[in-house]
PDB file of C-alpha atoms in Angstrom:
ATOM      1  CA  MET A   1     141.669   1.220  -1.323  1.00  0.00           C
ATOM      2  CA  SER A   2     144.787   1.065   1.335  1.00  0.00           C
ATOM      3  CA  ILE A   3     144.364   2.550   4.813  1.00  0.00           C
ATOM      4  CA  THR A   4     147.313   3.618   6.898  1.00  0.00           C
ATOM      5  CA  LEU A   5     147.578   3.646  10.549  1.00  0.00           C
ATOM      6  CA  SER A   6     150.616   3.645  12.811  1.00  0.00           C
ATOM      7  CA  THR A   7     150.904   0.686  14.851  1.00  0.00           C
ATOM      8  CA  GLY A   8     149.776   0.547  18.431  1.00  0.00           C
ATOM      9  CA  ARG A   9     147.778   3.627  18.170  1.00  0.00           C
ATOM     10  CA  ARG A  10     143.774   3.287  19.010  1.00  0.00           C
ATOM     11  CA  VAL A  11     141.187   4.273  16.732  1.00  0.00           C
ATOM     12  CA  ALA A  12     138.671   6.538  17.977  1.00  0.00           C
ATOM     13  CA  ALA A  13     135.596   5.013  19.552  1.00  0.00           C
ATOM     14  CA  GLY A  14     133.205   6.370  16.882  1.00  0.00           C
ATOM     15  CA  LEU A  15     134.758   4.164  14.325  1.00  0.00           C
ATOM     16  CA  LEU A  16     133.700   1.157  16.268  1.00  0.00           C
ATOM     17  CA  GLY A  17     129.967   2.023  15.703  1.00  0.00           C
ATOM     18  CA  THR A  18     129.116  -0.116  12.859  1.00  0.00           C
ATOM     19  CA  ALA A  19     128.173  -2.878  15.372  1.00  0.00           C
ATOM     20  CA  LEU A  20     127.614  -3.007  19.144  1.00  0.00           C
ATOM     21  CA  ALA A  21     130.730  -1.002  20.071  1.00  0.00           C
ATOM     22  CA  LEU A  22     132.612  -2.243  23.031  1.00  0.00           C
ATOM     23  CA  LEU A  23     133.414   0.433  25.921  1.00  0.00           C
ATOM     24  CA  GLY A  24     134.849  -1.249  28.601  1.00  0.00           C
ATOM     25  CA  THR A  25     138.299  -2.488  28.911  1.00  0.00           C
ATOM     26  CA  GLY A  26     137.694  -5.261  31.601  1.00  0.00           C
ATOM     27  CA  ALA A  27     137.571  -8.880  30.802  1.00  0.00           C
ATOM     28  CA  PRO A  28     134.141 -10.202  29.751  1.00  0.00           C
ATOM     29  CA  ALA A  29     132.090 -11.755  32.389  1.00  0.00           C
ATOM     30  CA  THR A  30     131.469 -15.571  32.144  1.00  0.00           C
ATOM     31  CA  ALA A  31     127.934 -16.559  31.181  1.00  0.00           C
ATOM     32  CA  ALA A  32     126.056 -17.774  34.271  1.00  0.00           C
ATOM     33  CA  PRO A  33     123.562 -20.834  34.457  1.00  0.00           C
ATOM     34  CA  ALA A  34     119.999 -19.389  33.788  1.00  0.00           C
ATOM     35  CA  GLU A  35     118.796 -20.790  37.255  1.00  0.00           C
ATOM     36  CA  ALA A  36     121.328 -18.728  39.197  1.00  0.00           C
ATOM     37  CA  THR A  37     119.358 -15.769  39.596  1.00  0.00           C
ATOM     38  CA  GLY A  38     118.626 -14.019  42.858  1.00  0.00           C
ATOM     39  CA  PRO A  39     117.578 -10.452  44.050  1.00  0.00           C
ATOM     40  CA  LEU A  40     120.226  -7.742  43.658  1.00  0.00           C
ATOM     41  CA  SER A  41     120.065  -4.300  45.278  1.00  0.00           C
ATOM     42  CA  ILE A  42     122.082  -1.163  44.168  1.00  0.00           C
ATOM     43  CA  THR A  43     122.923   2.073  45.854  1.00  0.00           C
ATOM     44  CA  ALA A  44     125.014   4.972  44.217  1.00  0.00           C
ATOM     45  CA  GLN A  45     126.887   8.044  45.560  1.00  0.00           C
ATOM     46  CA  ARG A  46     126.577  11.306  43.968  1.00  0.00           C
ATOM     47  CA  LEU A  47     128.814  11.869  40.929  1.00  0.00           C
ATOM     48  CA  VAL A  48     131.020  14.937  41.270  1.00  0.00           C
ATOM     49  CA  LEU A  49     132.560  16.126  38.080  1.00  0.00           C
ATOM     50  CA  ASP A  50     135.754  18.074  38.662  1.00  0.00           C
ATOM     51  CA  PRO A  51     137.319  20.767  36.279  1.00  0.00           C
ATOM     52  CA  THR A  52     140.404  20.153  34.484  1.00  0.00           C
ATOM     53  CA  ASP A  53     142.457  21.697  31.621  1.00  0.00           C
ATOM     54  CA  GLN A  54     140.422  19.362  29.264  1.00  0.00           C
ATOM     55  CA  GLY A  55     136.826  19.567  30.443  1.00  0.00           C
ATOM     56  CA  TYR A  56     135.469  17.665  33.726  1.00  0.00           C
ATOM     57  CA  VAL A  57     136.507  14.364  34.931  1.00  0.00           C
ATOM     58  CA  GLY A  58     135.000  12.165  37.624  1.00  0.00           C
ATOM     59  CA  THR A  59     133.865   8.868  38.996  1.00  0.00           C
ATOM     60  CA  LEU A  60     130.502   7.436  40.138  1.00  0.00           C
ATOM     61  CA  THR A  61     130.719   4.878  42.788  1.00  0.00           C
ATOM     62  CA  ALA A  62     127.729   2.093  42.786  1.00  0.00           C
ATOM     63  CA  VAL A  63     127.420  -0.757  45.230  1.00  0.00           C
ATOM     64  CA  VAL A  64     125.720  -3.923  44.115  1.00  0.00           C
ATOM     65  CA  THR A  65     124.601  -6.437  46.977  1.00  0.00           C
ATOM     66  CA  ASN A  66     123.497  -9.962  46.194  1.00  0.00           C
ATOM     67  CA  ASP A  67     120.376 -10.505  48.527  1.00  0.00           C
ATOM     68  CA  GLY A  68     119.635 -13.961  47.468  1.00  0.00           C
ATOM     69  CA  THR A  69     120.897 -17.398  48.060  1.00  0.00           C
ATOM     70  CA  VAL A  70     122.771 -18.122  44.628  1.00  0.00           C
ATOM     71  CA  ALA A  71     125.611 -16.583  43.063  1.00  0.00           C
ATOM     72  CA  ASP A  72     124.705 -14.024  40.296  1.00  0.00           C
ATOM     73  CA  TYR A  73     126.148 -11.768  37.519  1.00  0.00           C
ATOM     74  CA  PRO A  74     124.902  -8.320  37.661  1.00  0.00           C
ATOM     75  CA  THR A  75     124.203  -6.249  34.578  1.00  0.00           C
ATOM     76  CA  LEU A  76     124.714  -2.417  35.101  1.00  0.00           C
ATOM     77  CA  THR A  77     122.683  -0.048  32.849  1.00  0.00           C
ATOM     78  CA  PHE A  78     122.916   3.847  32.974  1.00  0.00           C
ATOM     79  CA  THR A  79     122.626   6.886  30.930  1.00  0.00           C
ATOM     80  CA  GLU A  80     125.872   9.149  30.573  1.00  0.00           C
ATOM     81  CA  PRO A  81     125.718  12.515  32.159  1.00  0.00           C
ATOM     82  CA  ALA A  82     126.781  14.033  28.813  1.00  0.00           C
ATOM     83  CA  GLY A  83     127.064  12.616  25.611  1.00  0.00           C
ATOM     84  CA  ALA A  84     130.147  10.756  24.580  1.00  0.00           C
ATOM     85  CA  SER A  85     131.613  10.814  28.294  1.00  0.00           C
ATOM     86  CA  HIS A  86     131.740   7.300  29.653  1.00  0.00           C
ATOM     87  CA  THR A  87     135.297   6.153  29.797  1.00  0.00           C
ATOM     88  CA  THR A  88     135.592   3.083  32.178  1.00  0.00           C
ATOM     89  CA  ILE A  89     134.173   0.764  34.451  1.00  0.00           C
ATOM     90  CA  THR A  90     136.243  -1.060  37.164  1.00  0.00           C
ATOM     91  CA  PRO A  91     135.694  -4.089  37.842  1.00  0.00           C
ATOM     92  CA  GLY A  92     133.659  -5.570  34.867  1.00  0.00           C
ATOM     93  CA  GLY A  93     133.125  -4.893  31.274  1.00  0.00           C
ATOM     94  CA  PRO A  94     132.600  -4.969  28.360  1.00  0.00           C
ATOM     95  CA  CYS A  95     129.920  -2.383  27.892  1.00  0.00           C
ATOM     96  CA  PHE A  96     127.571  -1.756  25.011  1.00  0.00           C
ATOM     97  CA  PHE A  97     125.600   1.257  23.312  1.00  0.00           C
ATOM     98  CA  LEU A  98     122.060   0.650  23.840  1.00  0.00           C
ATOM     99  CA  GLY A  99     120.583   3.757  22.249  1.00  0.00           C
ATOM    100  CA  LEU A 100     120.284   7.546  22.854  1.00  0.00           C
ATOM    101  CA  ALA A 101     118.496   9.375  25.496  1.00  0.00           C
ATOM    102  CA  ALA A 102     118.353  13.260  25.064  1.00  0.00           C
ATOM    103  CA  ASN A 103     121.693  12.783  22.928  1.00  0.00           C
ATOM    104  CA  ARG A 104     123.262  10.958  25.553  1.00  0.00           C
ATOM    105  CA  MET A 105     124.218   7.271  25.355  1.00  0.00           C
ATOM    106  CA  ARG A 106     122.426   4.399  27.121  1.00  0.00           C
ATOM    107  CA  ILE A 107     125.176   1.901  28.084  1.00  0.00           C
ATOM    108  CA  GLN A 108     125.149  -1.618  29.485  1.00  0.00           C
ATOM    109  CA  CYS A 109     127.996  -3.040  31.332  1.00  0.00           C
ATOM    110  CA  LEU A 110     128.536  -6.712  32.443  1.00  0.00           C
ATOM    111  CA  GLY A 111     129.673  -6.991  36.047  1.00  0.00           C
ATOM    112  CA  GLU A 112     131.450  -9.711  37.876  1.00  0.00           C
ATOM    113  CA  GLN A 113     129.963 -12.672  39.837  1.00  0.00           C
ATOM    114  CA  ILE A 114     128.725 -11.822  43.176  1.00  0.00           C
ATOM    115  CA  GLN A 115     128.225 -14.570  45.871  1.00  0.00           C
ATOM    116  CA  PRO A 116     125.189 -14.669  48.389  1.00  0.00           C
ATOM    117  CA  GLY A 117     125.311 -11.868  50.831  1.00  0.00           C
ATOM    118  CA  ASP A 118     128.245 -10.283  49.195  1.00  0.00           C
ATOM    119  CA  SER A 119     128.588  -6.959  47.867  1.00  0.00           C
ATOM    120  CA  GLN A 120     130.661  -5.612  44.821  1.00  0.00           C
ATOM    121  CA  THR A 121     131.681  -1.850  44.404  1.00  0.00           C
ATOM    122  CA  TYR A 122     131.848  -0.354  40.903  1.00  0.00           C
ATOM    123  CA  SER A 123     133.618   2.563  39.832  1.00  0.00           C
ATOM    124  CA  LEU A 124     132.340   4.214  36.451  1.00  0.00           C
ATOM    125  CA  GLY A 125     134.620   6.950  34.924  1.00  0.00           C
ATOM    126  CA  PHE A 126     133.390   9.980  32.951  1.00  0.00           C
ATOM    127  CA  HIS A 127     135.111  12.744  31.084  1.00  0.00           C
ATOM    128  CA  VAL A 128     132.990  15.779  29.726  1.00  0.00           C
ATOM    129  CA  TRP A 129     134.803  17.646  27.097  1.00  0.00           C
ATOM    130  CA  THR A 130     133.383  21.140  27.743  1.00  0.00           C
ATOM    131  CA  THR A 131     134.562  24.409  28.882  1.00  0.00           C
ATOM    132  CA  PRO A 132     134.890  24.592  32.841  1.00  0.00           C
ATOM    133  CA  ARG A 133     132.692  27.268  34.257  1.00  0.00           C
ATOM    134  CA  ASP A 134     133.160  29.417  37.040  1.00  0.00           C
ATOM    135  CA  TYR A 135     129.674  28.275  38.503  1.00  0.00           C
ATOM    136  CA  ALA A 136     128.564  24.791  39.444  1.00  0.00           C
ATOM    137  CA  MET A 137     126.254  22.828  37.103  1.00  0.00           C
ATOM    138  CA  THR A 138     123.932  19.743  37.273  1.00  0.00           C
ATOM    139  CA  VAL A 139     122.334  17.191  35.052  1.00  0.00           C
ATOM    140  CA  ALA A 140     118.839  15.909  35.734  1.00  0.00           C
ATOM    141  CA  GLY A 141     117.651  12.467  35.521  1.00  0.00           C
ATOM    142  CA  THR A 142     120.909  10.540  36.204  1.00  0.00           C
ATOM    143  CA  GLU A 143     120.200   6.909  37.576  1.00  0.00           C
ATOM    144  CA  ILE A 144     121.751   3.476  37.300  1.00  0.00           C
ATOM    145  CA  ALA A 145     120.117   0.150  37.175  1.00  0.00           C
ATOM    146  CA  VAL A 146     121.187  -3.457  38.071  1.00  0.00           C
ATOM    147  CA  GLU A 147     119.728  -6.605  36.549  1.00  0.00           C
ATOM    148  CA  PRO A 148     120.338 -10.149  37.972  1.00  0.00           C
ATOM    149  CA  ASN A 149     121.740 -12.501  35.458  1.00  0.00           C
ATOM    150  CA  GLY A 150     120.381 -10.146  32.617  1.00  0.00           C
ATOM    151  CA  LYS A 151     116.694 -10.287  33.813  1.00  0.00           C
ATOM    152  CA  PRO A 152     115.429  -6.836  33.305  1.00  0.00           C
ATOM    153  CA  GLU A 153     112.009  -7.585  34.815  1.00  0.00           C
ATOM    154  CA  LEU A 154     113.800  -7.884  38.250  1.00  0.00           C
ATOM    155  CA  ALA A 155     115.999  -4.613  37.725  1.00  0.00           C
ATOM    156  CA  GLU A 156     116.474  -2.431  40.734  1.00  0.00           C
ATOM    157  CA  THR A 157     117.435   1.316  40.138  1.00  0.00           C
ATOM    158  CA  ALA A 158     119.271   3.913  42.193  1.00  0.00           C
ATOM    159  CA  ALA A 159     118.936   7.504  41.282  1.00  0.00           C
ATOM    160  CA  PHE A 160     122.195   9.765  41.824  1.00  0.00           C
ATOM    161  CA  THR A 161     123.010  13.389  41.657  1.00  0.00           C
ATOM    162  CA  THR A 162     125.594  14.660  39.047  1.00  0.00           C
ATOM    163  CA  LEU A 163     127.395  17.890  39.870  1.00  0.00           C
ATOM    164  CA  PHE A 164     129.933  19.849  38.013  1.00  0.00           C
ATOM    165  CA  ARG A 165     132.270  21.616  40.309  1.00  0.00           C
ATOM    166  CA  SER A 166     132.882  25.232  39.467  1.00  0.00           C
ATOM    167  CA  THR A 167     136.362  26.563  38.753  1.00  0.00           C
ATOM    168  CA  LYS A 168     136.047  28.212  42.068  1.00  0.00           C
ATOM    169  CA  GLY A 169     135.644  25.042  43.924  1.00  0.00           C
ATOM    170  CA  SER A 170     131.824  25.364  44.579  1.00  0.00           C
ATOM    171  CA  LEU A 171     129.071  22.864  44.028  1.00  0.00           C
ATOM    172  CA  LYS A 172     126.322  25.390  45.421  1.00  0.00           C
ATOM    173  CA  LYS A 173     123.583  26.843  43.389  1.00  0.00           C
ATOM    174  CA  PRO A 174     124.147  24.529  40.153  1.00  0.00           C
ATOM    175  CA  ARG A 175     122.733  25.638  36.997  1.00  0.00           C
ATOM    176  CA  PRO A 176     121.485  23.125  34.299  1.00  0.00           C
ATOM    177  CA  TYR A 177     124.295  21.839  31.943  1.00  0.00           C
ATOM    178  CA  VAL A 178     123.057  22.049  28.240  1.00  0.00           C
ATOM    179  CA  GLN A 179     125.207  20.314  26.021  1.00  0.00           C
ATOM    180  CA  ALA A 180     125.444  21.172  22.332  1.00  0.00           C
ATOM    181  CA  VAL A 181     123.700  18.908  19.788  1.00  0.00           C
ATOM    182  CA  ASP A 182     124.778  20.043  16.502  1.00  0.00           C
ATOM    183  CA  SER A 183     128.697  20.382  15.861  1.00  0.00           C
ATOM    184  CA  ASP A 184     130.400  23.433  14.810  1.00  0.00           C
ATOM    185  CA  LEU A 185     133.316  22.583  12.685  1.00  0.00           C
ATOM    186  CA  ARG A 186     135.483  24.644  10.551  1.00  0.00           C
ATOM    187  CA  MET A 187     138.125  23.454   8.090  1.00  0.00           C
ATOM    188  CA  THR A 188     140.809  25.680   6.172  1.00  0.00           C
ATOM    189  CA  ALA A 189     143.513  24.701   3.761  1.00  0.00           C
ATOM    190  CA  GLY A 190     145.831  26.360   1.506  1.00  0.00           C
ATOM    191  CA  ASN A 191     146.892  25.646  -2.195  1.00  0.00           C
ATOM    192  CA  VAL A 192     149.444  23.066  -2.448  1.00  0.00           C
ATOM    193  CA  THR A 193     152.604  22.188  -4.922  1.00  0.00           C
ATOM    194  CA  LEU A 194     153.545  18.754  -5.352  1.00  0.00           C
ATOM    195  CA  ASP A 195     157.458  18.226  -5.902  1.00  0.00           C
ATOM    196  CA  ARG A 196     159.044  15.893  -8.153  1.00  0.00           C
ATOM    197  CA  LEU A 197     160.738  12.984  -6.556  1.00  0.00           C
ATOM    198  CA  PRO A 198     163.852  11.101  -8.210  1.00  0.00           C
ATOM    199  CA  ASP A 199     161.446   8.315  -9.640  1.00  0.00           C
ATOM    200  CA  GLY A 200     159.486  10.983 -11.371  1.00  0.00           C
ATOM    201  CA  SER A 201     156.375  10.735  -9.053  1.00  0.00           C
ATOM    202  CA  LEU A 202     155.140  13.807  -6.971  1.00  0.00           C
ATOM    203  CA  SER A 203     154.798  14.511  -3.434  1.00  0.00           C
ATOM    204  CA  GLY A 204     153.647  17.564  -1.485  1.00  0.00           C
ATOM    205  CA  ARG A 205     153.134  18.197   2.274  1.00  0.00           C
ATOM    206  CA  MET A 206     149.772  20.305   2.903  1.00  0.00           C
ATOM    207  CA  PRO A 207     149.006  22.041   6.328  1.00  0.00           C
ATOM    208  CA  VAL A 208     145.335  21.461   7.061  1.00  0.00           C
ATOM    209  CA  THR A 209     143.500  23.323  10.221  1.00  0.00           C
ATOM    210  CA  VAL A 210     140.404  22.088  11.764  1.00  0.00           C
ATOM    211  CA  ARG A 211     138.459  24.041  14.459  1.00  0.00           C
ATOM    212  CA  TYR A 212     136.007  22.479  16.797  1.00  0.00           C
ATOM    213  CA  GLY A 213     133.516  25.216  17.832  1.00  0.00           C
ATOM    214  CA  ASN A 214     131.319  23.807  20.642  1.00  0.00           C
ATOM    215  CA  ASP A 215     130.961  20.689  23.109  1.00  0.00           C
ATOM    216  CA  ALA A 216     128.654  18.668  20.765  1.00  0.00           C
ATOM    217  CA  PRO A 217     129.404  14.931  21.486  1.00  0.00           C
ATOM    218  CA  SER A 218     131.588  13.120  18.905  1.00  0.00           C
ATOM    219  CA  PHE A 219     134.081  10.209  18.668  1.00  0.00           C
ATOM    220  CA  ASP A 220     135.737  10.947  15.154  1.00  0.00           C
ATOM    221  CA  LEU A 221     136.072  13.571  12.604  1.00  0.00           C
ATOM    222  CA  PRO A 222     136.195  12.096   9.222  1.00  0.00           C
ATOM    223  CA  VAL A 223     137.246  14.019   6.421  1.00  0.00           C
ATOM    224  CA  THR A 224     136.346  13.242   2.715  1.00  0.00           C
ATOM    225  CA  ALA A 225     138.799  14.557  -0.043  1.00  0.00           C
ATOM    226  CA  SER A 226     137.765  15.249  -3.477  1.00  0.00           C
ATOM    227  CA  LEU A 227     141.129  15.635  -5.507  1.00  0.00           C
ATOM    228  CA  PRO A 228     142.152  16.238  -9.114  1.00  0.00           C
ATOM    229  CA  ALA A 229     142.676  12.975 -11.205  1.00  0.00           C
ATOM    230  CA  GLY A 230     145.607  11.059 -10.344  1.00  0.00           C
ATOM    231  CA  VAL A 231     146.293  12.996  -6.972  1.00  0.00           C
ATOM    232  CA  ALA A 232     145.705  10.900  -3.770  1.00  0.00           C
ATOM    233  CA  VAL A 233     146.146  11.270  -0.109  1.00  0.00           C
ATOM    234  CA  ASP A 234     149.204   9.263   0.958  1.00  0.00           C
ATOM    235  CA  HIS A 235     149.149   9.692   4.643  1.00  0.00           C
ATOM    236  CA  ILE A 236     148.722  12.280   7.468  1.00  0.00           C
ATOM    237  CA  GLU A 237     151.071  13.562   9.995  1.00  0.00           C
ATOM    238  CA  PRO A 238     150.868  12.679  12.898  1.00  0.00           C
ATOM    239  CA  GLN A 239     149.662   9.222  11.719  1.00  0.00           C
ATOM    240  CA  ASP A 240     147.558   8.334  14.945  1.00  0.00           C
ATOM    241  CA  MET A 241     144.235   8.081  12.945  1.00  0.00           C
ATOM    242  CA  PRO A 242     143.585   6.137   9.744  1.00  0.00           C
ATOM    243  CA  SER A 243     144.003   7.615   6.194  1.00  0.00           C
ATOM    244  CA  TRP A 244     143.191   6.322   2.781  1.00  0.00           C
ATOM    245  CA  SER A 245     143.313   7.576  -0.839  1.00  0.00           C
ATOM    246  CA  ASP A 246     140.423   9.683  -0.645  1.00  0.00           C
ATOM    247  CA  GLY A 247     140.026  10.832   3.007  1.00  0.00           C
ATOM    248  CA  PHE A 248     141.218  10.402   6.483  1.00  0.00           C
ATOM    249  CA  SER A 249     140.357  11.147  10.222  1.00  0.00           C
ATOM    250  CA  VAL A 250     141.540  14.260  12.109  1.00  0.00           C
ATOM    251  CA  PRO A 251     144.358  13.183  14.317  1.00  0.00           C
ATOM    252  CA  GLY A 252     145.200  14.197  17.953  1.00  0.00           C
ATOM    253  CA  GLY A 253     142.104  12.727  19.759  1.00  0.00           C
ATOM    254  CA  ARG A 254     138.995  14.619  21.328  1.00  0.00           C
ATOM    255  CA  PHE A 255     138.865  18.329  20.907  1.00  0.00           C
ATOM    256  CA  MET A 256     137.736  20.886  23.476  1.00  0.00           C
ATOM    257  CA  PRO A 257     135.303  23.638  22.513  1.00  0.00           C
ATOM    258  CA  GLY A 258     137.119  26.248  20.540  1.00  0.00           C
ATOM    259  CA  GLU A 259     140.237  24.289  19.977  1.00  0.00           C
ATOM    260  CA  GLU A 260     141.952  24.490  16.533  1.00  0.00           C
ATOM    261  CA  ARG A 261     144.335  21.865  15.400  1.00  0.00           C
ATOM    262  CA  THR A 262     146.850  21.991  12.338  1.00  0.00           C
ATOM    263  CA  PHE A 263     148.273  18.742  10.972  1.00  0.00           C
ATOM    264  CA  ASP A 264     149.643  17.843   7.539  1.00  0.00           C
ATOM    265  CA  VAL A 265     148.215  15.837   4.664  1.00  0.00           C
ATOM    266  CA  ILE A 266     150.809  14.218   2.394  1.00  0.00           C
ATOM    267  CA  LEU A 267     149.467  14.198  -1.289  1.00  0.00           C
ATOM    268  CA  THR A 268     151.044  12.311  -4.135  1.00  0.00           C
ATOM    269  CA  ALA A 269     150.598  11.692  -7.710  1.00  0.00           C
ATOM    270  CA  PRO A 270     152.116   9.167 -10.152  1.00  0.00           C
ATOM    271  CA  ALA A 271     155.290   9.578 -12.644  1.00  0.00           C
ATOM    272  CA  GLY A 272     154.169  10.985 -15.765  1.00  0.00           C
ATOM    273  CA  THR A 273     151.927  13.684 -14.233  1.00  0.00           C
ATOM    274  CA  PRO A 274     152.328  16.883 -16.341  1.00  0.00           C
ATOM    275  CA  ALA A 275     153.582  19.873 -14.736  1.00  0.00           C
ATOM    276  CA  GLY A 276     151.376  22.920 -14.100  1.00  0.00           C
ATOM    277  CA  ASP A 277     147.870  23.396 -12.666  1.00  0.00           C
ATOM    278  CA  LEU A 278     146.257  19.888 -11.903  1.00  0.00           C
ATOM    279  CA  GLY A 279     142.881  21.356 -10.817  1.00  0.00           C
ATOM    280  CA  VAL A 280     141.031  22.105  -7.701  1.00  0.00           C
ATOM    281  CA  GLY A 281     140.511  19.835  -4.568  1.00  0.00           C
ATOM    282  CA  SER A 282     138.498  20.097  -1.435  1.00  0.00           C
ATOM    283  CA  TYR A 283     138.293  18.601   2.096  1.00  0.00           C
ATOM    284  CA  THR A 284     134.943  18.245   4.029  1.00  0.00           C
ATOM    285  CA  VAL A 285     135.066  17.534   7.506  1.00  0.00           C
ATOM    286  CA  SER A 286     132.022  15.832   9.446  1.00  0.00           C
ATOM    287  CA  SER A 287     131.425  14.742  13.039  1.00  0.00           C
ATOM    288  CA  SER A 288     130.664  11.100  13.790  1.00  0.00           C
ATOM    289  CA  TYR A 289     128.951  10.125  17.326  1.00  0.00           C
ATOM    290  CA  PHE A 290     126.525   7.300  17.827  1.00  0.00           C
ATOM    291  CA  TYR A 291     126.924   4.311  15.603  1.00  0.00           C
ATOM    292  CA  GLY A 292     129.069   6.206  13.323  1.00  0.00           C
ATOM    293  CA  ALA A 293     126.029   8.625  12.346  1.00  0.00           C
ATOM    294  CA  GLU A 294     126.864  11.946  10.978  1.00  0.00           C
ATOM    295  CA  VAL A 295     125.967  14.818  13.417  1.00  0.00           C
ATOM    296  CA  GLN A 296     124.441  17.935  11.966  1.00  0.00           C
ATOM    297  CA  ASP A 297     126.475  21.008  11.767  1.00  0.00           C
ATOM    298  CA  VAL A 298     125.394  24.559  12.450  1.00  0.00           C
ATOM    299  CA  ASP A 299     126.955  25.937   9.462  1.00  0.00           C
ATOM    300  CA  PRO A 300     127.864  23.432   7.074  1.00  0.00           C
ATOM    301  CA  SER A 301     129.319  25.908   4.615  1.00  0.00           C
ATOM    302  CA  ASP A 302     132.629  26.224   6.334  1.00  0.00           C
ATOM    303  CA  ASN A 303     133.147  22.499   6.788  1.00  0.00           C
ATOM    304  CA  THR A 304     134.626  22.445   3.299  1.00  0.00           C
ATOM    305  CA  ALA A 305     137.877  23.902   2.153  1.00  0.00           C
ATOM    306  CA  SER A 306     138.880  24.194  -1.420  1.00  0.00           C
ATOM    307  CA  PHE A 307     142.407  24.452  -2.843  1.00  0.00           C
ATOM    308  CA  THR A 308     144.374  24.259  -5.987  1.00  0.00           C
ATOM    309  CA  VAL A 309     146.954  21.508  -6.659  1.00  0.00           C
ATOM    310  CA  THR A 310     150.099  22.305  -8.867  1.00  0.00           C
ATOM    311  CA  ALA A 311     152.658  19.923 -10.175  1.00  0.00           C
ATOM    312  CA  ALA A 312     156.267  21.159 -10.345  1.00  0.00           C
ATOM    313  CA  ASP A 313     158.483  21.065 -13.325  1.00  0.00           C
ATOM    314  CA  ALA A 314     160.813  18.057 -13.879  1.00  0.00           C
ATOM    315  CA  SER A 315     163.716  20.388 -13.340  1.00  0.00           C
TER     316      SER A 315
END
């Protein structure tokens, strides 16, 4: 089975979930000697997420201080304010998925070496893909912990407040932010005719539309294709996500709630395929989040689009 992907474009983070997926983009920290472990302390400012035309964006600032007498390598552990929202850490990295807490990812990031008596400021970026509201919101239970040289028994924790600024600019009287857990996907596609090419094979362009109905967290929207005998997916346009003979991933990056996106699927059939009705095909879209696990959908019946495939005459 061949997989097509244009050079230089990134694959969505959900596709990395078959192992411990790397989140950070910084250089990996060098392992420190086991004896080089001293007490570390941490403070954190409040996290303010500001509304944009694509959800909310904000940066958490945390300061780690080496209160010991030897150099140390901190490990930072935190829970996202919303599922699939962590984007960056500076300096430091890489970062790893540890598990889920209330459908938000627990994440651990490696920090850089801190000398005795010195402090290091870390900036952690977040992007929450939800519709901005005209009222402020908050998330309970946000905290960040630091471990000296990966020693969890010596971890120190700092709680911080997370606030979503309203579209009116206010942070007052925040309401709880409740993120959807189950996805709300819908896929539609029309019938397609495959035209004859000079070598006798067939090819047809098929517009497909996917709607993302809410803000359930996901990294990737894989699509499984069920096609008549001999018919295969050749590629998708735009080709910024992978495709294979019996499926593809929805291109265009993360969705906002309620967003609809139309793209083209190019289908092919070999020379010698007879003209006329080739049969019924279908596409089924699903949502992939933590470790590539499929997310439940509020209405799976509209996740599948069926269509007929017709081969044109040789003339």
